[in-house]
XYZ file of C-alpha atoms in Angstrom:
679
model
C 10.755 34.086 3.459
C 13.240 34.909 6.244
C 12.061 37.353 8.874
C 9.416 38.684 6.504
C 11.968 39.200 3.705
C 12.452 37.117 0.619
C 15.843 35.509 0.094
C 16.605 38.007 -2.689
C 15.680 41.002 -0.525
C 17.770 39.752 2.395
C 20.786 39.131 0.140
C 20.507 42.589 -1.432
C 20.119 44.170 2.026
C 23.263 42.445 3.316
C 25.301 43.556 0.286
C 23.975 47.110 0.574
C 24.743 47.263 4.301
C 28.338 46.112 3.746
C 28.746 48.651 0.934
C 27.436 51.536 3.076
C 29.660 50.470 5.968
C 32.737 50.448 3.713
C 31.780 53.889 2.373
C 31.392 55.345 5.856
C 34.626 53.859 7.194
C 36.709 54.505 4.065
C 38.521 57.601 5.378
C 39.468 56.009 8.696
C 40.133 52.507 7.413
C 41.703 52.725 3.923
C 42.457 48.993 4.028
C 38.762 48.416 3.300
C 39.253 49.862 -0.186
C 42.801 48.765 -0.991
C 43.780 45.347 0.304
C 47.031 45.794 2.313
C 50.122 44.513 0.518
C 51.507 43.001 3.722
C 48.418 40.778 3.874
C 49.156 39.306 0.461
C 50.567 35.800 0.509
C 53.422 34.889 -1.854
C 51.068 32.533 -3.678
C 52.445 33.320 -7.122
C 56.002 32.569 -6.029
C 54.956 29.393 -4.210
C 52.953 28.178 -7.211
C 55.811 29.090 -9.533
C 58.468 27.269 -7.518
C 56.294 24.231 -6.894
C 55.246 24.000 -10.532
C 58.800 24.469 -11.787
C 59.993 21.670 -9.516
C 57.261 19.393 -10.804
C 57.896 20.413 -14.410
C 61.637 19.866 -14.087
C 60.926 16.383 -12.768
C 58.600 15.725 -15.693
C 60.787 17.425 -18.291
C 62.791 14.336 -19.398
C 59.613 12.377 -20.088
C 58.035 15.430 -21.724
C 61.023 15.988 -23.995
C 60.957 12.299 -24.947
C 57.258 12.571 -25.766
C 57.990 15.752 -27.734
C 60.632 13.921 -29.749
C 58.252 11.043 -30.448
C 55.467 13.411 -31.523
C 57.824 15.243 -33.852
C 57.866 12.201 -36.153
C 54.136 12.163 -37.005
C 54.275 15.950 -37.085
C 57.110 15.898 -39.610
C 55.412 13.094 -41.546
C 52.121 14.994 -41.782
C 53.953 18.134 -42.905
C 55.864 16.198 -45.547
C 52.776 14.393 -46.786
C 50.636 17.504 -47.182
C 53.524 19.408 -48.752
C 54.294 16.588 -51.194
C 50.788 15.865 -52.461
C 50.066 18.079 -55.500
C 47.505 20.732 -54.772
C 45.063 19.621 -57.526
C 44.765 16.205 -55.904
C 44.270 17.694 -52.418
C 41.537 19.998 -53.698
C 39.962 17.088 -55.603
C 40.036 14.996 -52.392
C 38.237 17.725 -50.452
C 35.691 18.181 -53.262
C 35.118 14.408 -53.441
C 34.574 14.255 -49.677
C 32.275 17.269 -49.887
C 30.211 15.569 -52.593
C 29.984 12.355 -50.605
C 28.809 14.166 -47.458
C 26.712 17.012 -48.834
C 26.293 16.813 -52.579
C 26.800 19.662 -55.028
C 26.553 22.438 -52.448
C 29.278 21.118 -50.172
C 31.494 20.061 -53.088
C 31.280 23.576 -54.519
C 32.030 25.028 -51.078
C 35.195 22.905 -50.867
C 36.299 23.813 -54.403
C 35.756 27.548 -53.959
C 37.205 27.634 -50.445
C 40.422 25.757 -51.199
C 40.709 27.620 -54.497
C 40.795 30.884 -52.551
C 43.414 29.423 -50.191
C 45.573 28.558 -53.215
C 45.139 31.978 -54.823
C 45.957 33.747 -51.549
C 49.525 32.389 -51.652
C 49.146 30.826 -48.201
C 48.833 27.231 -49.395
C 52.069 25.956 -47.732
C 51.219 27.722 -44.458
C 47.681 26.347 -44.647
C 48.967 22.807 -45.097
C 51.264 23.236 -42.073
C 48.237 24.278 -40.023
C 46.238 21.289 -41.234
C 49.174 19.033 -40.365
C 48.992 20.260 -36.762
C 45.247 19.628 -36.693
C 45.643 16.204 -38.312
C 48.035 15.054 -35.574
C 46.490 16.815 -32.570
C 42.864 15.818 -33.209
C 43.423 12.025 -32.964
C 45.219 12.605 -29.647
C 42.319 14.713 -28.393
C 39.723 12.227 -29.639
C 41.382 9.259 -27.949
C 42.010 11.132 -24.691
C 38.518 12.670 -24.629
C 36.802 9.372 -25.426
C 38.796 7.582 -22.719
C 37.852 10.226 -20.133
C 34.179 10.098 -21.130
C 34.052 6.284 -20.972
C 35.864 6.290 -17.607
C 33.354 8.748 -16.132
C 30.471 6.647 -17.471
C 31.814 3.333 -16.166
C 32.788 4.571 -12.702
C 30.094 6.869 -11.215
C 32.349 7.751 -8.283
C 34.783 9.561 -10.544
C 32.066 11.198 -12.662
C 31.689 14.316 -10.541
C 35.472 14.904 -10.184
C 35.887 14.359 -13.943
C 33.129 16.847 -14.737
C 34.720 19.354 -12.350
C 38.070 18.811 -14.091
C 36.447 19.360 -17.494
C 34.828 22.558 -16.182
C 38.226 23.794 -15.041
C 39.896 22.851 -18.334
C 37.265 24.748 -20.300
C 37.308 27.839 -18.072
C 41.085 28.174 -17.771
C 42.166 30.682 -20.458
C 43.862 29.176 -23.478
C 47.073 31.157 -23.023
C 47.407 29.717 -19.502
C 47.917 26.269 -21.046
C 50.941 27.514 -22.926
C 53.153 28.743 -20.082
C 53.789 25.369 -18.363
C 53.922 23.624 -21.746
C 56.600 26.077 -22.803
C 58.759 25.034 -19.847
C 58.115 21.352 -20.459
C 58.490 21.128 -24.215
C 60.288 24.309 -25.251
C 59.500 26.322 -28.359
C 58.300 24.670 -31.534
C 55.284 23.238 -33.323
C 54.999 20.246 -30.973
C 53.968 22.653 -28.187
C 51.104 23.863 -30.357
C 50.175 20.269 -31.098
C 50.029 19.267 -27.422
C 48.246 22.457 -26.347
C 45.707 21.896 -29.103
C 45.090 18.300 -27.973
C 44.630 19.364 -24.325
C 42.219 22.139 -25.264
C 40.208 19.993 -27.681
C 39.804 16.912 -25.455
C 37.083 18.231 -23.029
C 34.363 18.704 -25.692
C 34.922 15.116 -26.833
C 34.826 13.809 -23.256
C 31.607 15.678 -22.460
C 29.808 14.444 -25.556
C 30.929 10.828 -25.099
C 29.675 10.894 -21.499
C 26.437 12.621 -22.502
C 25.867 10.196 -25.376
C 26.390 7.134 -23.178
C 24.090 8.520 -20.487
C 21.363 9.104 -23.079
C 21.383 5.536 -24.400
C 17.891 4.203 -23.741
C 17.483 1.760 -20.860
C 15.826 -0.770 -23.182
C 18.929 -0.862 -25.388
C 21.180 -1.451 -22.383
C 18.883 -4.178 -21.056
C 18.859 -5.916 -24.443
C 22.672 -5.896 -24.468
C 22.757 -7.422 -20.978
C 20.183 -10.071 -21.876
C 22.202 -11.100 -24.921
C 24.929 -12.345 -22.561
C 27.731 -10.104 -23.807
C 30.631 -9.025 -21.590
C 30.769 -5.468 -20.326
C 33.301 -4.530 -23.016
C 31.077 -6.040 -25.700
C 28.052 -4.167 -24.359
C 30.011 -0.924 -24.348
C 31.764 -1.108 -27.721
C 29.211 -3.073 -29.731
C 25.960 -1.619 -28.396
C 26.180 1.542 -26.275
C 28.851 3.460 -28.193
C 27.162 2.803 -31.566
C 23.841 3.871 -30.030
C 25.467 7.116 -28.853
C 27.080 7.707 -32.249
C 25.260 10.936 -33.134
C 26.151 12.645 -29.857
C 29.740 11.406 -30.148
C 29.976 12.879 -33.658
C 28.892 16.220 -32.203
C 31.927 15.855 -29.920
C 34.146 15.116 -32.935
C 32.889 18.291 -34.605
C 33.537 20.411 -31.521
C 36.924 18.753 -31.020
C 37.987 19.641 -34.567
C 36.922 23.264 -34.169
C 38.613 23.607 -30.782
C 41.835 22.120 -32.140
C 41.876 24.520 -35.077
C 41.229 27.473 -32.778
C 44.008 26.469 -30.382
C 46.517 25.823 -33.158
C 46.211 29.468 -34.141
C 46.758 30.641 -30.558
C 49.699 28.293 -30.062
C 51.452 30.050 -32.932
C 52.448 32.685 -30.378
C 55.090 30.322 -28.981
C 55.361 27.586 -31.576
C 55.105 29.320 -34.919
C 56.693 27.490 -37.810
C 55.305 29.162 -40.913
C 51.717 28.181 -40.282
C 48.655 30.387 -40.698
C 48.552 31.421 -37.055
C 52.100 32.701 -37.268
C 51.295 34.576 -40.489
C 48.301 36.277 -38.857
C 50.367 37.279 -35.835
C 53.282 38.477 -37.933
C 51.195 40.565 -40.331
C 49.225 42.094 -37.451
C 52.461 43.124 -35.733
C 53.651 44.741 -38.971
C 50.277 46.502 -39.388
C 49.855 44.780 -42.772
C 46.125 44.524 -42.354
C 45.363 43.455 -45.913
C 47.723 40.488 -45.601
C 46.345 39.768 -42.117
C 42.831 39.635 -43.543
C 43.985 37.252 -46.288
C 45.620 34.964 -43.720
C 42.556 35.243 -41.496
C 40.385 34.330 -44.481
C 42.340 31.074 -44.836
C 41.595 30.197 -41.204
C 37.914 30.987 -41.678
C 37.735 28.825 -44.817
C 39.309 25.879 -43.013
C 36.986 26.387 -40.041
C 33.841 26.528 -42.187
C 34.801 23.465 -44.260
C 35.747 21.406 -41.204
C 32.598 22.478 -39.355
C 30.216 21.760 -42.238
C 31.737 18.417 -43.237
C 32.094 17.031 -39.729
C 28.699 18.459 -38.786
C 26.940 16.297 -41.383
C 28.160 13.183 -39.554
C 26.208 14.278 -36.467
C 22.911 14.574 -38.346
C 20.225 12.038 -37.518
C 19.136 11.570 -41.130
C 22.274 12.205 -43.098
C 22.475 11.240 -46.737
C 25.606 9.889 -48.390
C 25.716 10.910 -52.035
C 26.819 8.665 -54.905
C 30.352 7.462 -54.131
C 31.091 6.787 -57.807
C 31.091 10.499 -58.532
C 33.529 11.040 -55.640
C 35.835 8.413 -57.163
C 35.542 10.181 -60.509
C 36.506 13.505 -58.954
C 39.555 11.876 -57.342
C 40.597 10.369 -60.686
C 40.287 13.753 -62.416
C 42.422 15.366 -59.696
C 45.045 12.632 -60.014
C 45.179 12.944 -63.812
C 45.586 16.727 -63.628
C 48.319 16.360 -61.006
C 50.281 13.817 -63.053
C 49.828 15.718 -66.324
C 50.976 19.107 -65.050
C 53.282 18.076 -62.180
C 56.381 19.579 -63.792
C 54.733 22.912 -64.620
C 52.697 23.601 -61.472
C 55.524 25.246 -59.530
C 55.413 26.250 -55.893
C 51.789 26.710 -54.749
C 53.009 29.422 -52.384
C 53.846 31.567 -55.425
C 50.219 31.716 -56.611
C 49.695 35.071 -54.958
C 46.843 36.109 -57.193
C 44.989 37.795 -54.352
C 47.887 40.062 -53.382
C 46.263 42.994 -55.242
C 43.163 42.402 -53.117
C 45.293 42.673 -49.959
C 46.879 45.870 -51.303
C 43.429 47.209 -52.152
C 42.251 46.418 -48.624
C 45.170 48.355 -47.165
C 44.495 51.307 -49.462
C 40.756 51.197 -48.794
C 41.329 51.024 -45.053
C 43.653 54.004 -45.169
C 41.184 56.085 -47.172
C 38.230 54.920 -45.037
C 39.870 55.746 -41.722
C 41.127 59.076 -43.093
C 37.746 60.073 -44.509
C 35.845 58.976 -41.376
C 38.471 59.791 -38.761
C 36.243 62.277 -36.969
C 33.260 59.885 -36.854
C 35.338 56.892 -35.742
C 37.104 58.938 -33.076
C 33.791 60.317 -31.833
C 32.329 56.792 -31.617
C 35.387 55.437 -29.847
C 35.713 58.338 -27.401
C 31.971 58.472 -26.804
C 31.801 54.866 -25.625
C 35.100 55.149 -23.755
C 34.296 58.412 -21.938
C 30.575 57.959 -21.351
C 30.280 54.199 -20.795
C 33.498 52.274 -20.172
C 35.437 54.824 -18.110
C 32.598 55.514 -15.624
C 32.104 51.761 -15.201
C 35.806 51.305 -14.627
C 36.698 54.122 -12.209
C 33.316 55.593 -11.251
C 31.449 58.808 -11.994
C 33.408 60.793 -9.424
C 36.707 60.159 -11.249
C 35.529 59.740 -14.847
C 33.530 62.967 -15.175
C 36.150 65.618 -15.810
C 36.271 68.804 -17.894
C 38.393 66.909 -20.457
C 35.867 64.072 -20.869
C 32.391 65.406 -20.026
C 32.987 69.152 -20.068
C 32.462 69.646 -16.324
C 33.780 68.406 -12.983
C 31.904 65.908 -10.810
C 31.519 67.283 -7.281
C 30.567 65.969 -3.853
C 27.218 67.710 -4.174
C 26.539 65.841 -7.389
C 27.321 62.564 -5.633
C 24.860 63.410 -2.867
C 22.234 64.385 -5.434
C 22.849 61.195 -7.411
C 22.365 59.057 -4.307
C 19.304 61.085 -3.272
C 17.598 60.471 -6.629
C 18.553 56.798 -6.472
C 17.126 56.607 -2.944
C 13.824 58.159 -4.010
C 13.507 55.712 -6.924
C 14.423 52.792 -4.650
C 11.844 53.892 -2.042
C 9.202 54.148 -4.750
C 9.947 50.588 -5.865
C 9.923 49.336 -2.272
C 6.570 50.983 -1.495
C 5.084 49.407 -4.613
C 6.016 45.956 -3.307
C 9.303 45.554 -5.192
C 11.745 45.799 -2.306
C 14.429 43.626 -3.914
C 14.480 45.744 -7.073
C 14.788 48.903 -4.988
C 17.738 47.559 -3.017
C 19.435 46.343 -6.206
C 18.974 49.816 -7.698
C 20.808 51.361 -4.739
C 23.628 48.807 -5.076
C 23.999 49.531 -8.791
C 24.047 53.267 -8.083
C 26.881 52.762 -5.612
C 28.840 50.619 -8.067
C 28.427 53.221 -10.826
C 29.497 56.067 -8.558
C 32.520 54.151 -7.245
C 33.601 52.181 -10.322
C 34.064 48.423 -10.610
C 37.858 48.589 -10.344
C 37.600 50.712 -7.159
C 35.055 48.615 -5.268
C 35.955 47.742 -1.646
C 36.923 44.096 -1.378
C 34.575 43.346 1.596
C 31.652 44.584 -0.502
C 32.636 42.395 -3.485
C 32.938 39.322 -1.277
C 29.618 40.064 0.431
C 27.784 40.851 -2.817
C 29.042 37.779 -4.683
C 28.420 35.602 -1.639
C 24.867 36.907 -1.259
C 24.149 36.445 -4.974
C 25.552 32.913 -4.839
C 23.370 32.144 -1.821
C 20.256 33.243 -3.723
C 21.275 31.262 -6.831
C 22.532 28.042 -5.285
C 22.316 28.044 -1.507
C 24.978 27.918 1.180
C 27.277 25.519 -0.659
C 27.656 27.813 -3.674
C 28.003 30.833 -1.377
C 30.866 29.207 0.528
C 32.549 28.079 -2.686
C 32.337 31.558 -4.233
C 33.675 33.384 -1.170
C 36.551 30.924 -0.679
C 37.573 31.042 -4.348
C 37.416 34.849 -4.462
C 39.482 35.011 -1.273
C 42.253 33.057 -2.993
C 42.434 35.813 -5.629
C 42.427 38.441 -2.883
C 45.325 36.930 -0.967
C 47.314 36.155 -4.132
C 47.793 39.838 -4.931
C 45.798 39.664 -8.183
C 42.674 41.393 -6.867
C 43.046 44.714 -8.725
C 43.731 42.929 -12.009
C 40.778 40.614 -11.404
C 38.453 43.604 -10.954
C 39.736 45.117 -14.207
C 38.975 41.854 -16.003
C 35.568 41.705 -14.335
C 34.807 45.258 -15.449
C 35.638 44.769 -19.143
C 34.071 41.328 -19.484
C 31.021 42.495 -17.526
C 30.574 45.527 -19.784
C 30.876 43.333 -22.886
C 28.419 40.760 -21.507
C 25.919 43.512 -20.676
C 26.217 44.850 -24.235
C 25.790 41.317 -25.616
C 22.725 40.758 -23.439
C 21.063 43.939 -24.708
C 22.056 43.710 -28.365
C 21.957 39.914 -28.649
C 18.672 39.712 -26.778
C 17.131 42.304 -29.094
C 18.378 40.511 -32.222
C 17.176 37.177 -30.834
C 13.755 38.696 -30.127
C 13.460 40.096 -33.658
C 14.627 36.763 -35.095
C 11.966 34.933 -33.061
C 9.069 37.056 -34.301
C 10.327 37.497 -37.878
C 11.374 34.454 -39.966
C 12.799 36.849 -42.577
C 15.076 38.427 -39.980
C 16.283 34.977 -38.880
C 17.124 34.059 -42.475
C 19.435 37.087 -42.507
C 20.840 36.654 -39.001
C 21.392 32.881 -39.068
C 24.218 32.756 -41.670
C 25.965 35.598 -39.856
C 25.767 33.666 -36.576
C 26.995 30.514 -38.323
C 29.971 32.395 -39.706
C 30.825 34.041 -36.364
C 30.692 30.680 -34.577
C 33.112 29.058 -37.000
C 35.671 31.874 -36.968
C 38.565 31.109 -34.573
C 38.601 33.755 -31.865
C 42.072 34.979 -32.864
C 40.638 36.313 -36.139
C 38.164 38.636 -34.388
C 41.051 40.930 -33.494
C 41.893 41.751 -37.108
C 38.923 43.913 -38.234
C 38.622 45.912 -34.995
C 42.368 46.466 -34.946
C 42.237 47.649 -38.555
C 39.664 50.346 -37.796
C 40.240 51.363 -34.174
C 43.901 50.406 -33.573
C 45.250 49.090 -30.281
C 43.272 49.892 -27.162
C 40.577 48.893 -24.724
C 37.765 49.879 -27.079
C 39.038 47.488 -29.769
C 39.180 44.700 -27.191
C 35.633 45.558 -26.079
C 34.321 45.238 -29.644
C 36.213 41.974 -30.268
C 34.732 40.417 -27.118
C 31.217 41.452 -28.157
C 31.656 40.044 -31.686
C 32.809 36.698 -30.306
C 30.395 36.384 -27.366
C 27.131 37.694 -28.813
C 26.131 34.627 -30.858
C 25.001 32.376 -27.934
C 22.794 35.203 -26.659
C 21.118 35.560 -30.049
C 20.613 31.833 -30.592
C 19.377 30.955 -27.098
C 17.037 33.963 -26.922
C 15.417 33.035 -30.216
C 15.253 29.335 -29.358
C 13.685 29.994 -25.982
C 11.029 32.293 -27.439
C 9.986 29.956 -30.269
C 9.855 26.853 -28.025
C 6.761 27.975 -26.100
C 4.331 24.996 -25.945
C 1.371 25.221 -28.307
C -1.154 24.733 -25.507
C 0.197 27.799 -23.667
C -0.002 29.875 -26.836
C -3.538 28.660 -27.564
C -4.646 29.464 -24.021
C -3.205 32.985 -24.227
C -4.825 33.617 -27.608
C -8.168 32.281 -26.363
C -8.018 34.658 -23.389
C -7.754 37.611 -25.789
C -4.144 38.524 -25.103
C -2.414 40.788 -27.610
C 0.800 39.807 -29.382
C 2.831 41.985 -27.007
C 1.094 40.529 -23.944
C 1.738 36.983 -25.185
C 5.411 37.833 -25.716
C 5.815 39.549 -22.329
C 3.636 37.359 -20.104
C 3.825 33.921 -21.760
C 6.762 33.429 -24.118
C 9.391 35.444 -22.212
C 8.811 33.779 -18.787
C 8.834 30.324 -20.371
C 12.009 31.194 -22.308
C 13.832 32.543 -19.229
C 15.793 29.334 -18.413
C 16.985 29.009 -22.014
C 17.906 32.700 -22.188
C 19.867 32.348 -18.944
C 21.813 29.438 -20.437
C 22.618 31.685 -23.388
C 23.816 34.345 -20.965
C 25.964 31.708 -19.266
C 27.615 30.789 -22.567
C 28.108 34.464 -23.391
C 29.932 34.993 -20.082
C 32.266 32.046 -20.728
C 32.930 33.245 -24.291
C 33.687 36.752 -22.995
C 36.277 35.476 -20.513
C 37.859 33.305 -23.221
C 38.168 36.265 -25.583
C 39.413 38.574 -22.821
C 42.777 36.827 -22.732
C 43.175 36.913 -26.520
C 42.255 40.604 -26.450
C 45.360 41.194 -24.298
C 47.235 41.159 -27.621
C 45.632 44.473 -28.556
C 45.778 46.436 -25.351
C 43.654 45.227 -22.425
C 44.754 45.335 -18.817
C 43.943 42.962 -16.005
C 44.430 39.221 -15.758
C 44.579 38.733 -19.527
C 47.582 41.009 -19.782
C 49.247 39.215 -16.860
C 48.777 35.844 -18.566
C 50.196 37.163 -21.834
C 53.184 38.768 -20.084
C 53.812 35.564 -18.127
C 53.899 33.684 -21.411
C 56.500 36.035 -22.860
C 58.638 35.831 -19.714
C 58.105 32.082 -19.154
C 56.851 33.009 -15.654
C 55.017 29.815 -14.734
C 53.858 31.082 -11.334
C 52.240 34.245 -12.670
C 50.783 32.428 -15.669
C 49.141 29.709 -13.596
C 47.981 32.080 -10.844
C 46.480 34.599 -13.277
C 44.942 31.800 -15.343
C 43.448 30.258 -12.210
C 42.058 33.651 -11.159
C 40.416 34.074 -14.566
C 39.011 30.547 -14.341
C 37.634 31.302 -10.858
C 35.758 34.364 -12.125
C 34.339 32.375 -15.042
C 33.449 29.403 -12.833
C 31.617 31.512 -10.244
C 29.692 33.352 -12.967
C 28.833 30.033 -14.584
C 27.518 28.498 -11.357
C 25.463 31.575 -10.418
C 23.751 31.810 -13.801
C 23.133 28.043 -13.863
C 21.609 28.313 -10.397
C 19.123 30.961 -11.526
C 18.325 28.918 -14.651
C 17.570 25.827 -12.551
C 15.389 27.905 -10.230
C 13.367 29.175 -13.200
C 12.997 25.621 -14.535
C 11.617 24.458 -11.193
C 9.217 27.397 -11.081
C 7.923 26.431 -14.533
C 7.713 22.757 -13.608
C 10.340 21.720 -16.172
């Protein structure tokens, strides 16, 4: 309590006061709404020139490294292209049997069989060659970083901060400086993939080493081994399961980044095929190419995931050897008659059928699809973006928003806020007034002093003065860099998508928690969505709704909703038995138990799910720039096409700042809830 007010009430009051002040002074001080251009610092130019100087200095070494990496890249391409496809499929089936028995062997056979029949076998092998070379680099680099942070506690916090930055910086932002350093080509994709995939490995190595039991470490010390012996012979083996989780995540991240890197380094791999067919509006072919990516992702995820299981079972290796022998015999027997695997385009009629079906579907349902698209655009997204006073027009809503309507809207909001305040919920009342002002003004039109004050106040409530200072300073760098308007546009679209994910994902998670049957239906869908590389999410929405902000909105939701579903369900089912028994003994109904017992206990877990959803939304926002978003994502994509290092790094840093602040605020509230629950 501060002066009779709670911290939340005081923070909301400060933000509201700044907002009202900006509203009252807007006509006489327009600089409160639009940040003056002559106040903007040439940060983008400075960053661009400084980075170019550094990159030019590093370019000789980078080009030498690129040349060296081209040899394993070429070797992997040659090897995968030279091995007959029956033997490669047999190898995957044999590995699947060894790791998961009949089910996983059948999954490998069917999956790679579909890849072969799609006609994208050569492109698929080129993609796997990139993964095969980039993943070892990422594993070695990530493991080294994790071990370093474990061995030297002083560098642990800086390393974790660096990993946070690497995972919040948009993927496209990696590509711009790499393009200057290494030029166009597949090696750029390889290096970008390794950089992007290293942080998950580093985090899991560090986490695994920190979780090694003290008794195990003491036993290693008492045995008289050196520090290196303790580390490599005792602690790393003890942390094996957590490290294998890192290997799994590293593989998936590398595959995802390889697809994105095709934008600048395409060389007839699957990512390039997806991009090319999307640009040509060949949606059937794009779906076939996207299917290949999904198959690879699912197989890699399932096979590597078994290695992270505590009680994994290795199946009879003799059968795996038999499968390999059968594949080798078939390859040698029919080597001269197999032909080019890229010519096995058996699924081409399916792609043609998809195109025809899509055309007939969109034609037959054009009115419904247009109504859905325009309804969400006109009645949800546009008011959030530019405010009720500019979004409600005769063309969109059928009438014109007037000053009197604004006054009436604020009057109703004030009455509701006063009612909440008089009932003892002052903070909720103040927040209601703030939200009413944001909706009337629009996120992209908010005065910059209000945004700084509101984010600072929220950060203060979530994490204290240190987080408040960090948030305000970081946001100020965006303000003075000239990227403020684009940052607000990104904040609006990602915020709208996160809100939709919170509502829809929370509801699905709730249903999945109370109904095992519902979870049996939802779980495989979530598994599939989590293994699909984010690039592929663009294809179906683009097929139905074409290029535009609405398509980007749907793609972000599809990619970011899974953590919200999973964490909501997990939090609700993890309620301790003694709490449930106490609630039942007190005579509480099922709804009361859910509302008053399970939901409060699940709040920290649900907040962590929201945190992941926010990070996923920002990651997808940049990819969605390919299909028509504005804001920082578009700036990053344009910088990539123009090789504008300054704009690419500045816009990428601005996006990372928004994600980082959101991450810290949500984590702060989650920690506060944990403390309140005594966890």
